[in-house]
Protein backbone atom coordinates (compact mmCIF):
# COMPACT_ATOMS: atom_id res chain seq x y z
CA UNK A 1 0.00 0.00 0.00
CA UNK A 2 1.42 3.34 -0.93
CA UNK A 3 1.60 6.07 1.69
CA UNK A 4 0.32 9.59 1.24
CA UNK A 5 2.56 12.52 2.10
CA UNK A 6 0.44 15.19 3.73
CA UNK A 7 1.16 18.89 3.74
CA UNK A 8 -0.30 22.33 3.94
CA UNK A 9 -1.33 23.97 0.69
CA UNK A 10 0.95 26.83 -0.22
CA UNK A 11 -0.08 29.98 -2.00
CA UNK A 12 2.69 29.62 -4.57
CA UNK A 13 4.06 33.14 -4.16
CA UNK A 14 7.57 33.27 -2.79
CA UNK A 15 10.04 36.07 -2.50
CA UNK A 16 9.96 39.77 -1.79
CA UNK A 17 7.79 41.70 0.61
CA UNK A 18 4.25 42.93 0.52
CA UNK A 19 1.92 45.29 2.35
CA UNK A 20 -0.58 43.62 4.58
CA UNK A 21 -1.58 42.99 8.18
CA UNK A 22 -1.91 46.35 9.99
CA UNK A 23 0.14 47.91 7.17
CA UNK A 24 3.24 46.11 8.52
CA UNK A 25 5.85 44.58 6.26
CA UNK A 26 4.92 40.91 5.78
CA UNK A 27 7.49 38.19 5.25
CA UNK A 28 5.98 35.60 2.90
CA UNK A 29 8.12 32.86 4.42
CA UNK A 30 6.98 33.23 8.02
CA UNK A 31 3.55 34.86 7.49
CA UNK A 32 4.06 37.26 10.38
CA UNK A 33 4.69 41.00 10.56
CA UNK A 34 8.30 42.15 10.61
CA UNK A 35 8.98 45.60 11.98
CA UNK A 36 11.35 47.73 14.03
CA UNK A 37 12.28 46.14 17.33
CA UNK A 38 11.27 42.64 16.26
CA UNK A 39 14.25 40.56 17.40
CA UNK A 40 12.79 37.14 16.63
CA UNK A 41 14.95 35.04 14.29
CA UNK A 42 14.00 35.38 10.66
CA UNK A 43 13.75 32.45 8.33
CA UNK A 44 16.37 32.08 5.63
CA UNK A 45 14.81 32.34 2.20
CA UNK A 46 13.67 29.29 0.23
CA UNK A 47 16.44 27.92 -1.96
CA UNK A 48 16.96 25.11 -4.48
CA UNK A 49 17.34 21.85 -2.59
CA UNK A 50 20.90 20.71 -2.03
CA UNK A 51 21.82 18.07 -4.65
CA UNK A 52 21.88 14.61 -3.09
CA UNK A 53 19.90 15.68 -0.02
CA UNK A 54 16.64 14.10 -1.27
CA UNK A 55 17.69 11.23 -3.57
CA UNK A 56 14.27 9.53 -3.78
CA UNK A 57 12.54 12.79 -4.62
CA UNK A 58 15.26 13.80 -7.10
CA UNK A 59 14.90 10.49 -8.93
CA UNK A 60 11.12 10.87 -9.08
CA UNK A 61 11.40 14.43 -10.38
CA UNK A 62 13.81 13.30 -13.12
CA UNK A 63 11.10 10.90 -14.32
CA UNK A 64 8.39 13.58 -14.23
CA UNK A 65 10.66 16.03 -16.06
CA UNK A 66 10.79 13.62 -18.99
CA UNK A 67 7.07 14.24 -19.38
CA UNK A 68 7.52 17.99 -18.98
CA UNK A 69 10.12 18.02 -21.76
CA UNK A 70 7.98 15.83 -24.02
CA UNK A 71 4.75 17.79 -23.72
CA UNK A 72 5.71 21.38 -22.92
CA UNK A 73 8.25 22.51 -25.55
CA UNK A 74 10.47 25.27 -24.25
CA UNK A 75 9.63 24.63 -20.61
CA UNK A 76 12.76 24.21 -18.48
CA UNK A 77 12.84 21.24 -16.06
CA UNK A 78 11.17 21.61 -12.70
CA UNK A 79 13.30 21.78 -9.56
CA UNK A 80 13.01 20.96 -5.86
CA UNK A 81 12.83 23.98 -3.56
CA UNK A 82 13.70 23.70 0.14
CA UNK A 83 11.69 25.92 2.46
CA UNK A 84 12.84 26.36 6.09
CA UNK A 85 10.44 25.11 8.73
CA UNK A 86 8.38 27.63 10.68
CA UNK A 87 9.14 25.82 13.96
CA UNK A 88 11.83 27.52 16.08
CA UNK A 89 14.41 25.49 18.00
CA UNK A 90 15.54 26.27 21.58
CA UNK A 91 18.80 27.56 20.09
CA UNK A 92 16.91 30.29 18.21
CA UNK A 93 17.11 28.73 14.76
CA UNK A 94 14.59 26.73 12.74
CA UNK A 95 14.34 22.98 12.47
CA UNK A 96 13.80 21.06 9.25
CA UNK A 97 12.57 22.09 5.84
CA UNK A 98 9.69 21.53 3.48
CA UNK A 99 10.40 20.46 -0.08
CA UNK A 100 8.23 21.62 -2.99
CA UNK A 101 8.28 21.02 -6.74
CA UNK A 102 8.88 24.39 -8.37
CA UNK A 103 9.39 26.15 -11.66
CA UNK A 104 13.03 27.04 -12.43
CA UNK A 105 12.45 30.54 -11.04
CA UNK A 106 11.58 29.07 -7.63
CA UNK A 107 7.80 29.52 -7.65
CA UNK A 108 5.56 26.61 -6.71
CA UNK A 109 2.00 25.75 -5.79
CA UNK A 110 0.62 22.91 -3.71
CA UNK A 111 1.73 20.49 -1.05
CA UNK A 112 5.22 19.61 0.09
CA UNK A 113 6.61 16.27 -1.08
CA UNK A 114 8.65 15.27 1.95
CA UNK A 115 7.31 14.08 5.32
CA UNK A 116 4.82 16.35 7.00
CA UNK A 117 5.61 15.27 10.57
CA UNK A 118 8.90 13.34 10.98
CA UNK A 119 8.48 13.43 14.76
CA UNK A 120 5.52 11.07 14.36
CA UNK A 121 7.78 8.49 12.75
CA UNK A 122 7.30 9.42 9.10
CA UNK A 123 10.46 8.95 7.01
CA UNK A 124 11.93 12.18 5.69
CA UNK A 125 11.25 11.03 2.14
CA UNK A 126 8.52 8.73 0.86
CA UNK A 127 9.70 5.22 1.68
CA UNK A 128 9.32 3.65 -1.78
CA UNK A 129 9.85 4.72 -5.38
CA UNK A 130 6.21 4.59 -6.46
CA UNK A 131 5.03 6.70 -3.55
CA UNK A 132 7.74 9.26 -4.31
CA UNK A 133 6.78 9.29 -7.97
CA UNK A 134 3.11 9.69 -7.16
CA UNK A 135 3.51 12.64 -4.80
CA UNK A 136 6.10 14.37 -7.02
CA UNK A 137 3.93 13.95 -10.13
CA UNK A 138 0.94 15.36 -8.26
CA UNK A 139 2.97 18.33 -6.99
CA UNK A 140 4.44 18.99 -10.43
CA UNK A 141 0.99 18.98 -11.95
CA UNK A 142 -0.27 21.44 -9.35
CA UNK A 143 2.64 23.82 -9.94
CA UNK A 144 2.41 23.72 -13.72
CA UNK A 145 -1.35 24.07 -13.92
CA UNK A 146 -1.62 26.87 -11.38
CA UNK A 147 1.39 28.93 -12.45
CA UNK A 148 1.27 28.35 -16.22
CA UNK A 149 -2.54 28.52 -16.27
CA UNK A 150 -3.01 25.44 -18.39
CA UNK A 151 -4.17 21.86 -18.04
CA UNK A 152 -1.34 19.35 -17.87
CA UNK A 153 -0.93 16.63 -18.97
CA UNK A 154 -3.74 16.03 -21.47
CA UNK A 155 -5.03 12.73 -22.85
CA UNK A 156 -4.58 12.96 -26.67
CA UNK A 157 -7.66 10.81 -27.27
CA UNK A 158 -10.18 12.54 -25.01
CA UNK A 159 -8.57 16.00 -24.76
CA UNK A 160 -9.02 15.88 -20.99
CA UNK A 161 -6.59 16.45 -18.15
CA UNK A 162 -5.11 13.35 -16.54
CA UNK A 163 -4.04 12.63 -12.97
CA UNK A 164 -1.38 10.44 -11.34
CA UNK A 165 -2.88 7.18 -10.05
CA UNK A 166 -1.83 3.58 -9.52
CA UNK A 167 -2.19 1.56 -12.73
CA UNK A 168 -5.50 -0.23 -13.08
CA UNK A 169 -7.32 1.86 -10.48
CA UNK A 170 -11.08 2.12 -10.85
CA UNK A 171 -13.36 5.11 -11.29
CA UNK A 172 -14.05 5.34 -7.55
CA UNK A 173 -10.37 5.17 -6.50
CA UNK A 174 -9.41 7.62 -3.78
CA UNK A 175 -5.85 7.97 -2.51
CA UNK A 176 -6.55 7.99 1.23
CA UNK A 177 -8.99 5.06 1.28
CA UNK A 178 -8.10 2.75 -1.58
CA UNK A 179 -5.28 0.25 -1.60
CA UNK A 180 -3.46 -0.03 -4.92
CA UNK A 181 0.09 -1.10 -5.63
CA UNK A 182 0.41 -0.73 -9.38
CA UNK A 183 2.99 1.54 -11.04
CA UNK A 184 2.11 5.22 -11.17
CA UNK A 185 0.35 6.22 -14.38
CA UNK A 186 -1.37 9.23 -15.87
CA UNK A 187 -5.05 8.31 -15.68
CA UNK A 188 -7.82 9.78 -17.83
CA UNK A 189 -11.48 9.64 -16.79
CA UNK A 190 -12.63 9.24 -20.40
CA UNK A 191 -15.84 10.67 -21.77
CA UNK A 192 -19.52 9.82 -21.49
CA UNK A 193 -19.09 6.96 -23.96
CA UNK A 194 -16.04 5.37 -22.33
CA UNK A 195 -14.62 4.43 -18.98
CA UNK A 196 -11.53 5.83 -17.32
CA UNK A 197 -8.26 4.43 -18.58
CA UNK A 198 -4.52 4.44 -17.96
CA UNK A 199 -2.85 6.71 -20.50
CA UNK A 200 0.75 5.70 -19.78
CA UNK A 201 3.22 5.35 -16.95
CA UNK A 202 4.49 8.62 -15.53
CA UNK A 203 7.66 9.47 -17.46
CA UNK A 204 6.44 7.91 -20.72
CA UNK A 205 4.21 10.62 -22.18
CA UNK A 206 6.52 10.91 -25.18
CA UNK A 207 5.13 7.60 -26.43
CA UNK A 208 1.59 9.02 -26.55
CA UNK A 209 2.49 11.94 -28.83
CA UNK A 210 1.40 12.03 -32.47
CA UNK A 211 4.11 10.95 -34.89
CA UNK A 212 5.09 14.47 -35.98
CA UNK A 213 5.52 15.68 -32.40
CA UNK A 214 7.39 12.52 -31.42
CA UNK A 215 9.85 12.98 -34.28
CA UNK A 216 10.38 16.63 -33.32
CA UNK A 217 11.08 15.55 -29.74
CA UNK A 218 13.69 13.03 -30.90
CA UNK A 219 15.39 15.67 -33.02
CA UNK A 220 15.51 18.02 -30.04
CA UNK A 221 16.94 15.24 -27.84
CA UNK A 222 19.65 14.50 -30.41
CA UNK A 223 20.52 18.19 -30.58
CA UNK A 224 20.96 18.19 -26.79
CA UNK A 225 23.07 15.04 -26.99
CA UNK A 226 20.51 12.89 -25.15
CA UNK A 227 20.16 10.36 -27.98
CA UNK A 228 22.82 8.71 -30.13
Short mmCIF file of C-alpha atoms in Angstrom, two decimals, residues 4-207:
data_model
loop_
_atom_site.label_atom_id
_atom_site.label_comp_id
_atom_site.label_asym_id
_atom_site.label_seq_id
_atom_site.Cartn_x
_atom_site.Cartn_y
_atom_site.Cartn_z
CA UNK A 4 0.32 9.59 1.24
CA UNK A 5 2.56 12.52 2.10
CA UNK A 6 0.44 15.19 3.73
CA UNK A 7 1.16 18.89 3.74
CA UNK A 8 -0.30 22.33 3.94
CA UNK A 9 -1.33 23.97 0.69
CA UNK A 10 0.95 26.83 -0.22
CA UNK A 11 -0.08 29.98 -2.00
CA UNK A 12 2.69 29.62 -4.57
CA UNK A 13 4.06 33.14 -4.16
CA UNK A 14 7.57 33.27 -2.79
CA UNK A 15 10.04 36.07 -2.50
CA UNK A 16 9.96 39.77 -1.79
CA UNK A 17 7.79 41.70 0.61
CA UNK A 18 4.25 42.93 0.52
CA UNK A 19 1.92 45.29 2.35
CA UNK A 20 -0.58 43.62 4.58
CA UNK A 21 -1.58 42.99 8.18
CA UNK A 22 -1.91 46.35 9.99
CA UNK A 23 0.14 47.91 7.17
CA UNK A 24 3.24 46.11 8.52
CA UNK A 25 5.85 44.58 6.26
CA UNK A 26 4.92 40.91 5.78
CA UNK A 27 7.49 38.19 5.25
CA UNK A 28 5.98 35.60 2.90
CA UNK A 29 8.12 32.86 4.42
CA UNK A 30 6.98 33.23 8.02
CA UNK A 31 3.55 34.86 7.49
CA UNK A 32 4.06 37.26 10.38
CA UNK A 33 4.69 41.00 10.56
CA UNK A 34 8.30 42.15 10.61
CA UNK A 35 8.98 45.60 11.98
CA UNK A 36 11.35 47.73 14.03
CA UNK A 37 12.28 46.14 17.33
CA UNK A 38 11.27 42.64 16.26
CA UNK A 39 14.25 40.56 17.40
CA UNK A 40 12.79 37.14 16.63
CA UNK A 41 14.95 35.04 14.29
CA UNK A 42 14.00 35.38 10.66
CA UNK A 43 13.75 32.45 8.33
CA UNK A 44 16.37 32.08 5.63
CA UNK A 45 14.81 32.34 2.20
CA UNK A 46 13.67 29.29 0.23
CA UNK A 47 16.44 27.92 -1.96
CA UNK A 48 16.96 25.11 -4.48
CA UNK A 49 17.34 21.85 -2.59
CA UNK A 50 20.90 20.71 -2.03
CA UNK A 51 21.82 18.07 -4.65
CA UNK A 52 21.88 14.61 -3.09
CA UNK A 53 19.90 15.68 -0.02
CA UNK A 54 16.64 14.10 -1.27
CA UNK A 55 17.69 11.23 -3.57
CA UNK A 56 14.27 9.53 -3.78
CA UNK A 57 12.54 12.79 -4.62
CA UNK A 58 15.26 13.80 -7.10
CA UNK A 59 14.90 10.49 -8.93
CA UNK A 60 11.12 10.87 -9.08
CA UNK A 61 11.40 14.43 -10.38
CA UNK A 62 13.81 13.30 -13.12
CA UNK A 63 11.10 10.90 -14.32
CA UNK A 64 8.39 13.58 -14.23
CA UNK A 65 10.66 16.03 -16.06
CA UNK A 66 10.79 13.62 -18.99
CA UNK A 67 7.07 14.24 -19.38
CA UNK A 68 7.52 17.99 -18.98
CA UNK A 69 10.12 18.02 -21.76
CA UNK A 70 7.98 15.83 -24.02
CA UNK A 71 4.75 17.79 -23.72
CA UNK A 72 5.71 21.38 -22.92
CA UNK A 73 8.25 22.51 -25.55
CA UNK A 74 10.47 25.27 -24.25
CA UNK A 75 9.63 24.63 -20.61
CA UNK A 76 12.76 24.21 -18.48
CA UNK A 77 12.84 21.24 -16.06
CA UNK A 78 11.17 21.61 -12.70
CA UNK A 79 13.30 21.78 -9.56
CA UNK A 80 13.01 20.96 -5.86
CA UNK A 81 12.83 23.98 -3.56
CA UNK A 82 13.70 23.70 0.14
CA UNK A 83 11.69 25.92 2.46
CA UNK A 84 12.84 26.36 6.09
CA UNK A 85 10.44 25.11 8.73
CA UNK A 86 8.38 27.63 10.68
CA UNK A 87 9.14 25.82 13.96
CA UNK A 88 11.83 27.52 16.08
CA UNK A 89 14.41 25.49 18.00
CA UNK A 90 15.54 26.27 21.58
CA UNK A 91 18.80 27.56 20.09
CA UNK A 92 16.91 30.29 18.21
CA UNK A 93 17.11 28.73 14.76
CA UNK A 94 14.59 26.73 12.74
CA UNK A 95 14.34 22.98 12.47
CA UNK A 96 13.80 21.06 9.25
CA UNK A 97 12.57 22.09 5.84
CA UNK A 98 9.69 21.53 3.48
CA UNK A 99 10.40 20.46 -0.08
CA UNK A 100 8.23 21.62 -2.99
CA UNK A 101 8.28 21.02 -6.74
CA UNK A 102 8.88 24.39 -8.37
CA UNK A 103 9.39 26.15 -11.66
CA UNK A 104 13.03 27.04 -12.43
CA UNK A 105 12.45 30.54 -11.04
CA UNK A 106 11.58 29.07 -7.63
CA UNK A 107 7.80 29.52 -7.65
CA UNK A 108 5.56 26.61 -6.71
CA UNK A 109 2.00 25.75 -5.79
CA UNK A 110 0.62 22.91 -3.71
CA UNK A 111 1.73 20.49 -1.05
CA UNK A 112 5.22 19.61 0.09
CA UNK A 113 6.61 16.27 -1.08
CA UNK A 114 8.65 15.27 1.95
CA UNK A 115 7.31 14.08 5.32
CA UNK A 116 4.82 16.35 7.00
CA UNK A 117 5.61 15.27 10.57
CA UNK A 118 8.90 13.34 10.98
CA UNK A 119 8.48 13.43 14.76
CA UNK A 120 5.52 11.07 14.36
CA UNK A 121 7.78 8.49 12.75
CA UNK A 122 7.30 9.42 9.10
CA UNK A 123 10.46 8.95 7.01
CA UNK A 124 11.93 12.18 5.69
CA UNK A 125 11.25 11.03 2.14
CA UNK A 126 8.52 8.73 0.86
CA UNK A 127 9.70 5.22 1.68
CA UNK A 128 9.32 3.65 -1.78
CA UNK A 129 9.85 4.72 -5.38
CA UNK A 130 6.21 4.59 -6.46
CA UNK A 131 5.03 6.70 -3.55
CA UNK A 132 7.74 9.26 -4.31
CA UNK A 133 6.78 9.29 -7.97
CA UNK A 134 3.11 9.69 -7.16
CA UNK A 135 3.51 12.64 -4.80
CA UNK A 136 6.10 14.37 -7.02
CA UNK A 137 3.93 13.95 -10.13
CA UNK A 138 0.94 15.36 -8.26
CA UNK A 139 2.97 18.33 -6.99
CA UNK A 140 4.44 18.99 -10.43
CA UNK A 141 0.99 18.98 -11.95
CA UNK A 142 -0.27 21.44 -9.35
CA UNK A 143 2.64 23.82 -9.94
CA UNK A 144 2.41 23.72 -13.72
CA UNK A 145 -1.35 24.07 -13.92
CA UNK A 146 -1.62 26.87 -11.38
CA UNK A 147 1.39 28.93 -12.45
CA UNK A 148 1.27 28.35 -16.22
CA UNK A 149 -2.54 28.52 -16.27
CA UNK A 150 -3.01 25.44 -18.39
CA UNK A 151 -4.17 21.86 -18.04
CA UNK A 152 -1.34 19.35 -17.87
CA UNK A 153 -0.93 16.63 -18.97
CA UNK A 154 -3.74 16.03 -21.47
CA UNK A 155 -5.03 12.73 -22.85
CA UNK A 156 -4.58 12.96 -26.67
CA UNK A 157 -7.66 10.81 -27.27
CA UNK A 158 -10.18 12.54 -25.01
CA UNK A 159 -8.57 16.00 -24.76
CA UNK A 160 -9.02 15.88 -20.99
CA UNK A 161 -6.59 16.45 -18.15
CA UNK A 162 -5.11 13.35 -16.54
CA UNK A 163 -4.04 12.63 -12.97
CA UNK A 164 -1.38 10.44 -11.34
CA UNK A 165 -2.88 7.18 -10.05
CA UNK A 166 -1.83 3.58 -9.52
CA UNK A 167 -2.19 1.56 -12.73
CA UNK A 168 -5.50 -0.23 -13.08
CA UNK A 169 -7.32 1.86 -10.48
CA UNK A 170 -11.08 2.12 -10.85
CA UNK A 171 -13.36 5.11 -11.29
CA UNK A 172 -14.05 5.34 -7.55
CA UNK A 173 -10.37 5.17 -6.50
CA UNK A 174 -9.41 7.62 -3.78
CA UNK A 175 -5.85 7.97 -2.51
CA UNK A 176 -6.55 7.99 1.23
CA UNK A 177 -8.99 5.06 1.28
CA UNK A 178 -8.10 2.75 -1.58
CA UNK A 179 -5.28 0.25 -1.60
CA UNK A 180 -3.46 -0.03 -4.92
CA UNK A 181 0.09 -1.10 -5.63
CA UNK A 182 0.41 -0.73 -9.38
CA UNK A 183 2.99 1.54 -11.04
CA UNK A 184 2.11 5.22 -11.17
CA UNK A 185 0.35 6.22 -14.38
CA UNK A 186 -1.37 9.23 -15.87
CA UNK A 187 -5.05 8.31 -15.68
CA UNK A 188 -7.82 9.78 -17.83
CA UNK A 189 -11.48 9.64 -16.79
CA UNK A 190 -12.63 9.24 -20.40
CA UNK A 191 -15.84 10.67 -21.77
CA UNK A 192 -19.52 9.82 -21.49
CA UNK A 193 -19.09 6.96 -23.96
CA UNK A 194 -16.04 5.37 -22.33
CA UNK A 195 -14.62 4.43 -18.98
CA UNK A 196 -11.53 5.83 -17.32
CA UNK A 197 -8.26 4.43 -18.58
CA UNK A 198 -4.52 4.44 -17.96
CA UNK A 199 -2.85 6.71 -20.50
CA UNK A 200 0.75 5.70 -19.78
CA UNK A 201 3.22 5.35 -16.95
CA UNK A 202 4.49 8.62 -15.53
CA UNK A 203 7.66 9.47 -17.46
CA UNK A 204 6.44 7.91 -20.72
CA UNK A 205 4.21 10.62 -22.18
CA UNK A 206 6.52 10.91 -25.18
CA UNK A 207 5.13 7.60 -26.43
#
